[in-house]
GROMACS .gro file of C-alpha atoms in nm:
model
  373
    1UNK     CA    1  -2.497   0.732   1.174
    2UNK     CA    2  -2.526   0.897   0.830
    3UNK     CA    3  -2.348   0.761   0.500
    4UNK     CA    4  -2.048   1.018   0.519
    5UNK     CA    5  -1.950   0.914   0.882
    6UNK     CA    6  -1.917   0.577   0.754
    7UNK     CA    7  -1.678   0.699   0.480
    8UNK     CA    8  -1.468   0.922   0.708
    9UNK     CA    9  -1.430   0.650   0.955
   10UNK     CA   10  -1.313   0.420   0.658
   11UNK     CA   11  -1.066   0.667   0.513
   12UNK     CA   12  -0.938   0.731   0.814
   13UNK     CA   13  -0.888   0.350   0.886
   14UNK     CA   14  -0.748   0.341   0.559
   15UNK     CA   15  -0.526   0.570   0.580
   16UNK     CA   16  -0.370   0.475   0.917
   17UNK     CA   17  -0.348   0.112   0.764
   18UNK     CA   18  -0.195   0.206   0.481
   19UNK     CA   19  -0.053   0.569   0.515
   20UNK     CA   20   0.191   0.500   0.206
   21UNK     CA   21  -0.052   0.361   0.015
   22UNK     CA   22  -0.318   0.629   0.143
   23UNK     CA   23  -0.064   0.893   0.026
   24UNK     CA   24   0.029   0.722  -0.329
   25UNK     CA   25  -0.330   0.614  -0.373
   26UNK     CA   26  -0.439   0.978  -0.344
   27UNK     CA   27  -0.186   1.146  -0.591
   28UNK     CA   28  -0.305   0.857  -0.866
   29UNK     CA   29  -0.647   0.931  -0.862
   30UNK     CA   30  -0.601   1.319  -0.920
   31UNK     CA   31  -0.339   1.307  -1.161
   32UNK     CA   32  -0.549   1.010  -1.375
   33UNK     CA   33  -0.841   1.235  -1.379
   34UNK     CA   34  -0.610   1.539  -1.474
   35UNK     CA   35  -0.398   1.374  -1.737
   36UNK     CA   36  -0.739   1.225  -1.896
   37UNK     CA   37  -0.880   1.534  -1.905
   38UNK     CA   38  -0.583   1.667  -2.091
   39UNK     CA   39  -0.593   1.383  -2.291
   40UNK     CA   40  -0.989   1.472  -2.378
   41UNK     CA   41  -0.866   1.861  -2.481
   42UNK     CA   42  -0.596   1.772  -2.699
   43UNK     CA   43  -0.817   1.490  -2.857
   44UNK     CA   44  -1.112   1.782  -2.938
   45UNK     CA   45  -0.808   2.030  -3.047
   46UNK     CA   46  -0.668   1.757  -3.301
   47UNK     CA   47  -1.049   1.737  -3.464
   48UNK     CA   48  -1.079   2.089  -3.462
   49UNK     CA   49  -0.734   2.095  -3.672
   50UNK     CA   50  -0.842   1.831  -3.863
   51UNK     CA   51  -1.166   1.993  -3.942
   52UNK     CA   52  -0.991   2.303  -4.025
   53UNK     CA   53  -0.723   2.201  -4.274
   54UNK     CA   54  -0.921   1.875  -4.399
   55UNK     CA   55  -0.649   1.630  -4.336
   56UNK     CA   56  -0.839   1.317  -4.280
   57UNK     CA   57  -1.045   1.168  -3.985
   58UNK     CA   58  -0.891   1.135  -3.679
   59UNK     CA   59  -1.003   0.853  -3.400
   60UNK     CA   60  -0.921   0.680  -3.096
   61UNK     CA   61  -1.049   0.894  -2.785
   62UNK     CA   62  -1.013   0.525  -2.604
   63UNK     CA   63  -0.618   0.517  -2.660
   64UNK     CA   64  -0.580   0.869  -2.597
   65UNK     CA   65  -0.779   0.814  -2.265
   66UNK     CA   66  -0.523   0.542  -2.211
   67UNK     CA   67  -0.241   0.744  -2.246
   68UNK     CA   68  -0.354   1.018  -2.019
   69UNK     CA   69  -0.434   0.731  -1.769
   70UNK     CA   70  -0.088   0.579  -1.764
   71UNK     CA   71   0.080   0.888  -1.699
   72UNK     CA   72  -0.162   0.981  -1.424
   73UNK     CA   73  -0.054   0.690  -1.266
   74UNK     CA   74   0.317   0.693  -1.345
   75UNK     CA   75   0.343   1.119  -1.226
   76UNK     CA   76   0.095   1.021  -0.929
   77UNK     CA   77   0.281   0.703  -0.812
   78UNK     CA   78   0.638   0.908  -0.892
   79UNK     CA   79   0.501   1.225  -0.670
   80UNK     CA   80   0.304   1.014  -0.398
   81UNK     CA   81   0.613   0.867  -0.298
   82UNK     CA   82   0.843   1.102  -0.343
   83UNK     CA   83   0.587   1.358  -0.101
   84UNK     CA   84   0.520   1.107   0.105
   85UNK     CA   85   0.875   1.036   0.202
   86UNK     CA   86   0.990   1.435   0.174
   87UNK     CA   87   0.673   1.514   0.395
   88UNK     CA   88   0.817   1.282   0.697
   89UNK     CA   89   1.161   1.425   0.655
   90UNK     CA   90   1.236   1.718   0.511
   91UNK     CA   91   0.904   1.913   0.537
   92UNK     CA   92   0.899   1.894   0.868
   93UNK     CA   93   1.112   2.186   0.935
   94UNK     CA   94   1.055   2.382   0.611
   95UNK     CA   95   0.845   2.702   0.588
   96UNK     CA   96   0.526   2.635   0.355
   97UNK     CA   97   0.719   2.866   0.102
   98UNK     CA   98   1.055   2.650   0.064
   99UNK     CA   99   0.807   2.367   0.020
  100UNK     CA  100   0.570   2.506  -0.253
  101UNK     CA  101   0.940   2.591  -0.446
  102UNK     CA  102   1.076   2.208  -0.390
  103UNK     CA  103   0.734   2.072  -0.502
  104UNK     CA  104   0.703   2.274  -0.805
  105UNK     CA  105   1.062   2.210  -0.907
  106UNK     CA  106   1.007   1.835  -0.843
  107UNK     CA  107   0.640   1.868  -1.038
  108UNK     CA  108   0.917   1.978  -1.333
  109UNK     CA  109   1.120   1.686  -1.313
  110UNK     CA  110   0.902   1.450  -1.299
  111UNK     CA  111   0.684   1.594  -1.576
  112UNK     CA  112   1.002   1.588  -1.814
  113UNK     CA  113   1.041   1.198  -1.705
  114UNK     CA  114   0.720   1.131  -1.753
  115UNK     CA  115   0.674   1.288  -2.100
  116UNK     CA  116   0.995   1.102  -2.170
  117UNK     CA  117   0.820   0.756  -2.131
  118UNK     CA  118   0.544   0.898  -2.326
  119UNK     CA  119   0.727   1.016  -2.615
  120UNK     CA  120   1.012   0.741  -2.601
  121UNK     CA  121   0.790   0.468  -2.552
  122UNK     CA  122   0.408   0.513  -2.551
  123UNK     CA  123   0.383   0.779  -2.850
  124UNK     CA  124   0.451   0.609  -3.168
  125UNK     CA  125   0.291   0.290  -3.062
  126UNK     CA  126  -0.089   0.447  -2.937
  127UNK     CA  127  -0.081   0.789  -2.952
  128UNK     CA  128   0.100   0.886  -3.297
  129UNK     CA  129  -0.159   0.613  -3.484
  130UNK     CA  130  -0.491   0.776  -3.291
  131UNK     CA  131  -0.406   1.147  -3.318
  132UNK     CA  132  -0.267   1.172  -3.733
  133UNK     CA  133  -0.366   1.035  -4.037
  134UNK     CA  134  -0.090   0.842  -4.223
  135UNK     CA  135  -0.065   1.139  -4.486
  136UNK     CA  136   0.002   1.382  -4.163
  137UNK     CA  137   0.259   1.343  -3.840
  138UNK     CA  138   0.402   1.568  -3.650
  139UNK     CA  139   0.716   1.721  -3.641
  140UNK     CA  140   0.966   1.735  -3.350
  141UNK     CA  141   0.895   2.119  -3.294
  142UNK     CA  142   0.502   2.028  -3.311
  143UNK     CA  143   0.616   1.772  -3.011
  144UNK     CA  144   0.801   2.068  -2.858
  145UNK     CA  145   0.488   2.241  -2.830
  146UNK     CA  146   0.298   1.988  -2.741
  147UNK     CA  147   0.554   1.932  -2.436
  148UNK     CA  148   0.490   2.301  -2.338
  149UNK     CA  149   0.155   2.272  -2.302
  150UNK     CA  150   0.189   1.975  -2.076
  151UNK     CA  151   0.466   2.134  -1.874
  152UNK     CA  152   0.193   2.440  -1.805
  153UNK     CA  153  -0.125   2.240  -1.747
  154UNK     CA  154   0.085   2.053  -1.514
  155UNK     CA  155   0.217   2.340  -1.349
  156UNK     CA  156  -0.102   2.490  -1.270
  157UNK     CA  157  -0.244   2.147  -1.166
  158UNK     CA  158   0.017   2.089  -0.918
  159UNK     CA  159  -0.122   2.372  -0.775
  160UNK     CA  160  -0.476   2.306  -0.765
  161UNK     CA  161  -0.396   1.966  -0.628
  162UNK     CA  162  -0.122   2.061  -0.378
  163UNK     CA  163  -0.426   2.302  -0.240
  164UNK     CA  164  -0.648   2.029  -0.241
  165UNK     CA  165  -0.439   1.811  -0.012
  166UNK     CA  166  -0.327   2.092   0.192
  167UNK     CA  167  -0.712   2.156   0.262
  168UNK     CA  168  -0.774   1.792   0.300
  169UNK     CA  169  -0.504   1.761   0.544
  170UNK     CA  170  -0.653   2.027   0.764
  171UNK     CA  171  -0.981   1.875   0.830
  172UNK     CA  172  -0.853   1.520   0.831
  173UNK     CA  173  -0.935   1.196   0.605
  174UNK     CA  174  -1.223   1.170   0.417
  175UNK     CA  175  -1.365   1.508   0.573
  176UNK     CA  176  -1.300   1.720   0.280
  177UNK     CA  177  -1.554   1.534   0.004
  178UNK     CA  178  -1.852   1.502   0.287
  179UNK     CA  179  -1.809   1.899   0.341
  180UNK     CA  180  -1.815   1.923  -0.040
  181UNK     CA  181  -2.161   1.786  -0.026
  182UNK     CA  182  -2.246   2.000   0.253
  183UNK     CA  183  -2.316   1.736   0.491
  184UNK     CA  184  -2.202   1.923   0.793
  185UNK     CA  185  -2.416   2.241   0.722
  186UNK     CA  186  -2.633   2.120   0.961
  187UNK     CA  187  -2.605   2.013   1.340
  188UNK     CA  188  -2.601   1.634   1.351
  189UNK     CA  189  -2.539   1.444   1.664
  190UNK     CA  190  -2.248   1.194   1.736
  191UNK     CA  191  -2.100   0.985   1.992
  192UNK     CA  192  -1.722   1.102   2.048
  193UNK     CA  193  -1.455   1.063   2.310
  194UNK     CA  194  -1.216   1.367   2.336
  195UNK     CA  195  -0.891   1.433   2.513
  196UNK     CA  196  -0.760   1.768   2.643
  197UNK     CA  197  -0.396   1.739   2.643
  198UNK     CA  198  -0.192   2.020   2.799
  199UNK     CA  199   0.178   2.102   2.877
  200UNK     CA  200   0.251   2.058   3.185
  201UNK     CA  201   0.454   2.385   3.352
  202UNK     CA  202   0.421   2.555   3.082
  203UNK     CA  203   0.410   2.937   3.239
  204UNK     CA  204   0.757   2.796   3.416
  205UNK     CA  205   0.871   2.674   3.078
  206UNK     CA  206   0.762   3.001   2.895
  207UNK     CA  207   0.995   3.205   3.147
  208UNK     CA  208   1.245   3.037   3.133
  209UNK     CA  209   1.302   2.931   2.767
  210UNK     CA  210   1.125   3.291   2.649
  211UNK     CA  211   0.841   3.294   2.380
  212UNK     CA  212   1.013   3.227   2.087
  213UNK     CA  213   1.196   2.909   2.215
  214UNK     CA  214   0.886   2.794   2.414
  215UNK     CA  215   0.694   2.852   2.058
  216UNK     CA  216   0.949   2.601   1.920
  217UNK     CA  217   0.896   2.367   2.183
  218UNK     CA  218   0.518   2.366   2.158
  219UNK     CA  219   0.569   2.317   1.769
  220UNK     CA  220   0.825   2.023   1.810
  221UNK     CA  221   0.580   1.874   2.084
  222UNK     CA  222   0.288   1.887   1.856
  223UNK     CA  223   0.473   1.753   1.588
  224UNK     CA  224   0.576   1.455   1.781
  225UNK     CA  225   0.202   1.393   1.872
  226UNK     CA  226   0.095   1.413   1.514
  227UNK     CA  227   0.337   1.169   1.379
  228UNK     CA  228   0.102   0.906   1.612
  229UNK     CA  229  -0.271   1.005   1.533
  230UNK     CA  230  -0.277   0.735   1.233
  231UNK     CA  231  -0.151   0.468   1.410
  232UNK     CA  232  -0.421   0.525   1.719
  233UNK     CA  233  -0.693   0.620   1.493
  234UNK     CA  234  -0.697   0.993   1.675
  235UNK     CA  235  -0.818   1.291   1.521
  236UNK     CA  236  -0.706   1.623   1.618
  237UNK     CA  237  -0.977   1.906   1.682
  238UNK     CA  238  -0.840   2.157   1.772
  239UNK     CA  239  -0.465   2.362   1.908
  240UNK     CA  240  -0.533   2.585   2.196
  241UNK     CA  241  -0.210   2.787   2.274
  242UNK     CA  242   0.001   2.498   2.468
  243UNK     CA  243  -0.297   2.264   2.452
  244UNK     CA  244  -0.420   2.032   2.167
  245UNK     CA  245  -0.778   1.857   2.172
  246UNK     CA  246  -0.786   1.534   1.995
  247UNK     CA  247  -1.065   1.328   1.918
  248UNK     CA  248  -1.204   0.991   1.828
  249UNK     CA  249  -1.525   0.800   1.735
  250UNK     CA  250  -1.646   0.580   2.033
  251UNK     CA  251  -1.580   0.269   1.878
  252UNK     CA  252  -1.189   0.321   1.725
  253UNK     CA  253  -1.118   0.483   2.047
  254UNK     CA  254  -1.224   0.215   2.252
  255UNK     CA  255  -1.102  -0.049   2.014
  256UNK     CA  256  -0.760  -0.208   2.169
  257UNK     CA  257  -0.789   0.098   2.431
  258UNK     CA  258  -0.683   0.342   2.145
  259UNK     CA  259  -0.755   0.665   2.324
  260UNK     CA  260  -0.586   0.557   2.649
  261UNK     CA  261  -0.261   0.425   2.465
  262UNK     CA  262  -0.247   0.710   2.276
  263UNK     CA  263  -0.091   0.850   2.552
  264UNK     CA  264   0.130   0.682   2.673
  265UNK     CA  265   0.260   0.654   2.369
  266UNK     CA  266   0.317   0.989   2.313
  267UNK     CA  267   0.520   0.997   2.633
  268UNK     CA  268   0.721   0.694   2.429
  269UNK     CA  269   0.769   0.907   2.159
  270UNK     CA  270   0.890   1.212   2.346
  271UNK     CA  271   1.154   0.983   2.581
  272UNK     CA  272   1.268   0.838   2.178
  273UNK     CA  273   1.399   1.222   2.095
  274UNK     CA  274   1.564   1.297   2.442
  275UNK     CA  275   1.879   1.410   2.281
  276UNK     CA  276   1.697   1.633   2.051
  277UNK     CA  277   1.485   1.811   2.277
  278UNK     CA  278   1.770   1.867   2.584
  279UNK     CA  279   1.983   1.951   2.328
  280UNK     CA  280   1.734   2.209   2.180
  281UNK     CA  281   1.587   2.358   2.520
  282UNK     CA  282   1.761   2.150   2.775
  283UNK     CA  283   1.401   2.016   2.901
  284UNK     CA  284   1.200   1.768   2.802
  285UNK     CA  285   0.798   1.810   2.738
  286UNK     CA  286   0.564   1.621   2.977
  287UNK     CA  287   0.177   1.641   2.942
  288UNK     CA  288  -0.108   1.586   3.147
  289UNK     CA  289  -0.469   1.486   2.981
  290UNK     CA  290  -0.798   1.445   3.086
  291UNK     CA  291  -1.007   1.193   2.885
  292UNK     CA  292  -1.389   1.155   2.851
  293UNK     CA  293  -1.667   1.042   2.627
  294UNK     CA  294  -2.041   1.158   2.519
  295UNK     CA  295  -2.255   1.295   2.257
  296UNK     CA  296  -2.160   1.598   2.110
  297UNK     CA  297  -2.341   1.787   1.744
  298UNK     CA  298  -2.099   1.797   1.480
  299UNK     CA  299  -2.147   2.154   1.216
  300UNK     CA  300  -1.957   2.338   0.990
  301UNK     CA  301  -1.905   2.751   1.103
  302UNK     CA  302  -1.763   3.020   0.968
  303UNK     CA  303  -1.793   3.223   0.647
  304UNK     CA  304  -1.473   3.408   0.637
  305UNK     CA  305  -1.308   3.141   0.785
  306UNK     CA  306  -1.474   2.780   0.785
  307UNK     CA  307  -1.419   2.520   1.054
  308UNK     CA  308  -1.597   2.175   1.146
  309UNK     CA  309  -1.733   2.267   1.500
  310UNK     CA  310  -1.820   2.041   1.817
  311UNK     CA  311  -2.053   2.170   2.054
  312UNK     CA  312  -2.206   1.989   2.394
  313UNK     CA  313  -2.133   1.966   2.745
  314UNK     CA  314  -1.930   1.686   2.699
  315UNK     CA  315  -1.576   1.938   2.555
  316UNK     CA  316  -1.655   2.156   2.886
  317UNK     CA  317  -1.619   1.875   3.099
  318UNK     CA  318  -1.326   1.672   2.969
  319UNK     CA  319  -1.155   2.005   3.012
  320UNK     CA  320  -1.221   2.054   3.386
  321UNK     CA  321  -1.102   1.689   3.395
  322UNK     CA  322  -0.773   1.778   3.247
  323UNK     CA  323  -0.766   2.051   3.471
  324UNK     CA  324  -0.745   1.923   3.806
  325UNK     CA  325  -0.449   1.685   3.693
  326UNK     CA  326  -0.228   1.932   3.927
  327UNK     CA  327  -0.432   1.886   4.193
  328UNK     CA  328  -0.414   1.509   4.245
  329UNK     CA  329  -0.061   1.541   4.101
  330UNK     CA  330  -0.141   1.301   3.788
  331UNK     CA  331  -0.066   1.315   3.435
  332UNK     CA  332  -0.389   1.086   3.304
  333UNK     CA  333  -0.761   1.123   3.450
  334UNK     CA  334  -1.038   0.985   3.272
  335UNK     CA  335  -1.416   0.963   3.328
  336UNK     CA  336  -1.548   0.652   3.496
  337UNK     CA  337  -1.787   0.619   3.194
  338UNK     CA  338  -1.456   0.547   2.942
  339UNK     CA  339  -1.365   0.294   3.186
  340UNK     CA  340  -1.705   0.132   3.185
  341UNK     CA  341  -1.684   0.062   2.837
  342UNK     CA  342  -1.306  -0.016   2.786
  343UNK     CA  343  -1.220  -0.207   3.031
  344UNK     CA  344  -0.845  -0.246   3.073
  345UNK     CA  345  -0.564  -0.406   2.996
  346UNK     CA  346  -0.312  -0.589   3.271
  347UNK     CA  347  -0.011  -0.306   3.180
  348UNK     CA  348  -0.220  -0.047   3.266
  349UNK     CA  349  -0.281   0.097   3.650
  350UNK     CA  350  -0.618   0.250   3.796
  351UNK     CA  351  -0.644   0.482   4.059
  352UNK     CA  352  -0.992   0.546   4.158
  353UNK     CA  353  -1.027   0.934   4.271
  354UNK     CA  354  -1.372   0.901   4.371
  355UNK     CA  355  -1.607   1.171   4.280
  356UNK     CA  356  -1.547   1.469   4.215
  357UNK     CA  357  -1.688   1.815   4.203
  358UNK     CA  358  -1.562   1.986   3.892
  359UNK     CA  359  -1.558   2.367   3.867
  360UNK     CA  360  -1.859   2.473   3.698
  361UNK     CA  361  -2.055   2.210   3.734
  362UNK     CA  362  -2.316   2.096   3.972
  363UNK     CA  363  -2.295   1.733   3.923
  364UNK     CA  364  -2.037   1.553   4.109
  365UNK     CA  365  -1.827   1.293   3.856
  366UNK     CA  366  -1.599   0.988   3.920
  367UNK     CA  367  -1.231   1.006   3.815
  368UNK     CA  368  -0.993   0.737   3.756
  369UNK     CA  369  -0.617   0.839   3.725
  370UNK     CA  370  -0.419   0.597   3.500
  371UNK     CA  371  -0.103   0.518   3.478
  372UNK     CA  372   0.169   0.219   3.294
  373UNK     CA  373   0.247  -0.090   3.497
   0.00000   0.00000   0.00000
């Protein structure tokens, strides 16, 4: 495997490890490189002043560098949490525009705090001495300025960072910086196991609860599922109407039986919000999966719109798997070849199908259906 798979798989380890710290850790490391790069322009616009009116020398870039560096990390620690905590909760269920407005008004707060400490604090025992002369200081209406221009470089970097994470939550941990150095540009092959997971009676459902409400539902449903890709090391690929592809390298899926318990811990998670979702559309969501594992070529598409693609026979299959789940009347089947390599666990059934002809294909394939003990 190449150098940027081995830093995507550790991200995402990270991050499902630590998805606090993963969260915190991230909004530190832009804001310190932000705030020091403020920090570096106001240092070059106080020698430019000084140059100008001849006032004296002015030093310490270091201290200055230090002071942009503790605020990154106070605003990034402040922020990570506070996101982290709002994301889980109160995002959930908010339009992207109602969340853009709470950010930014947050973004304000905590940049008044922040400059607070700074001015309160940290000014007149680093900053004042490195900036000023003795013969020149500035005046409260010079640190009113001053505050303005850090209340509208932080403004606009909230936004550039905000887009940042919302692209790097689309593709996933550590997937944003290898596509930055165009490492998927070209096909490159890789060992994955996928899972086709799709709602089960859902042209039933749709009929019944209309398309708005059965939009809802499939929304909620997905939800649910995301909340446990961390903690099983899962990667989604790809939503598909009422269907949603996840994915996993070979050896964090098999690891503990990952991409089986997945699963069944999604149907966990669904039986933990049965109030909510009878309540909401007086049914609750059941899903049937097919599960199999094989090489695949990994490449980023797209010009208009750019995606990270996976292509081989492998997809094609574990869909036809999924597919006859109805006609064995099961709600798990996975490829003999998963089981080969995972083994399993005493709480966990097997059903041997024998093999099977899928549709479409001209090899026959064995099928295990599994099930909770």
């Amino acid at each position: 495997m190449g150098k940027e798979f081995d830093y995507t798989a550790n991200a995402q380890k990270f991050t499902a490890k630590y998805p606090v710290l993963s969260y915190v850790g991230t909004q530190v490391n832009f804001w310190m490189a932000a705030n020091i790069l403020l920090a570096i322009i106001l240092h070059l616009n106080t020698l430019s002043l000084s140059a100008t009116f001849k006032f004296g020398p002015v030093s310490g870039l270091s201290k200055n560098i230090l002071i942009g560096a503790i605020a990154g990390f106070l605003y990034g620690s402040i922020v990570g949490l506070a996101d982290y905590h709002l994301d889980k909760t109160v995002f959930r269920s908010k339009p992207l525009g109602k969340i853009i407005l709470i950010k930014t008004g947050l973004s304000v707060i905590v940049t008044i705090l922040v400059f607070g400490v700074i001015r309160f604090f940290l000014f007149q025992w680093i900053f004042l001495p490195s900036m000023y002369t003795a013969r020149v200081s500035p005046s409260a209406s010079s640190l009113k300025y001053l505050f303005y221009i850090t209340l509208v470089y932080y403004f606009f970097m909230t936004l550039v960072i905000n887009f940042i994470n919302q692209v790097n939550k689309k593709y996933g941990p550590g997937i944003l910086l290898p596509m930055l150095l165009g490492k998927y540009r070209n096909p490159r092959e890789e060992e994955r196991i996928f899972m086709f997971m799709d709602l089960k009676s859902s042209t039933s459902l749709a009929e019944k609860l209309g398309h708005l409400k059965f939009s809802a539902l499939i929304r909620d449903s997905f939800m649910d599922i995301n909340l446990l890709l961390s903690a099983f090391n899962a990667e989604v690929y790809q939503y598909i109407g009422d269907e949603i592809v996840l994915t996993w390298r070979v050896n964090d899926g098999l690891k503990n039986l990952s991409c089986i318990r997945f699963f069944f811990a999604c149907e966990q998670q669904f039986r933990s919000r049965i109030d909510y979702y009878t309540r909401q559309y007086g049914v609750l969501p059941y899903f049937k999966a097919g599960l199999h594992l094989g090489t695949v070529t990994v490449v980023e598409i797209g010009e208009i719109k750019r995606d990270i693609a996976y292509h081989g026979d492998i997809l094609n299959t574990t869909s036809r798997i999924q597919s006859v789940c109805n006609d064995y009347n099961k709600k798990l089947l996975v490829s003999e070849l998963i089981l080969e390599k995972a083994g399993l666990t005493p709480n966990i059934t097997r059903e041997s199908l024998g093999m099977i002809q899928l549709r479409g294909k001209e090899q026959m394939i064995g099928i295990v259906s599994l099930d909770i003990a």
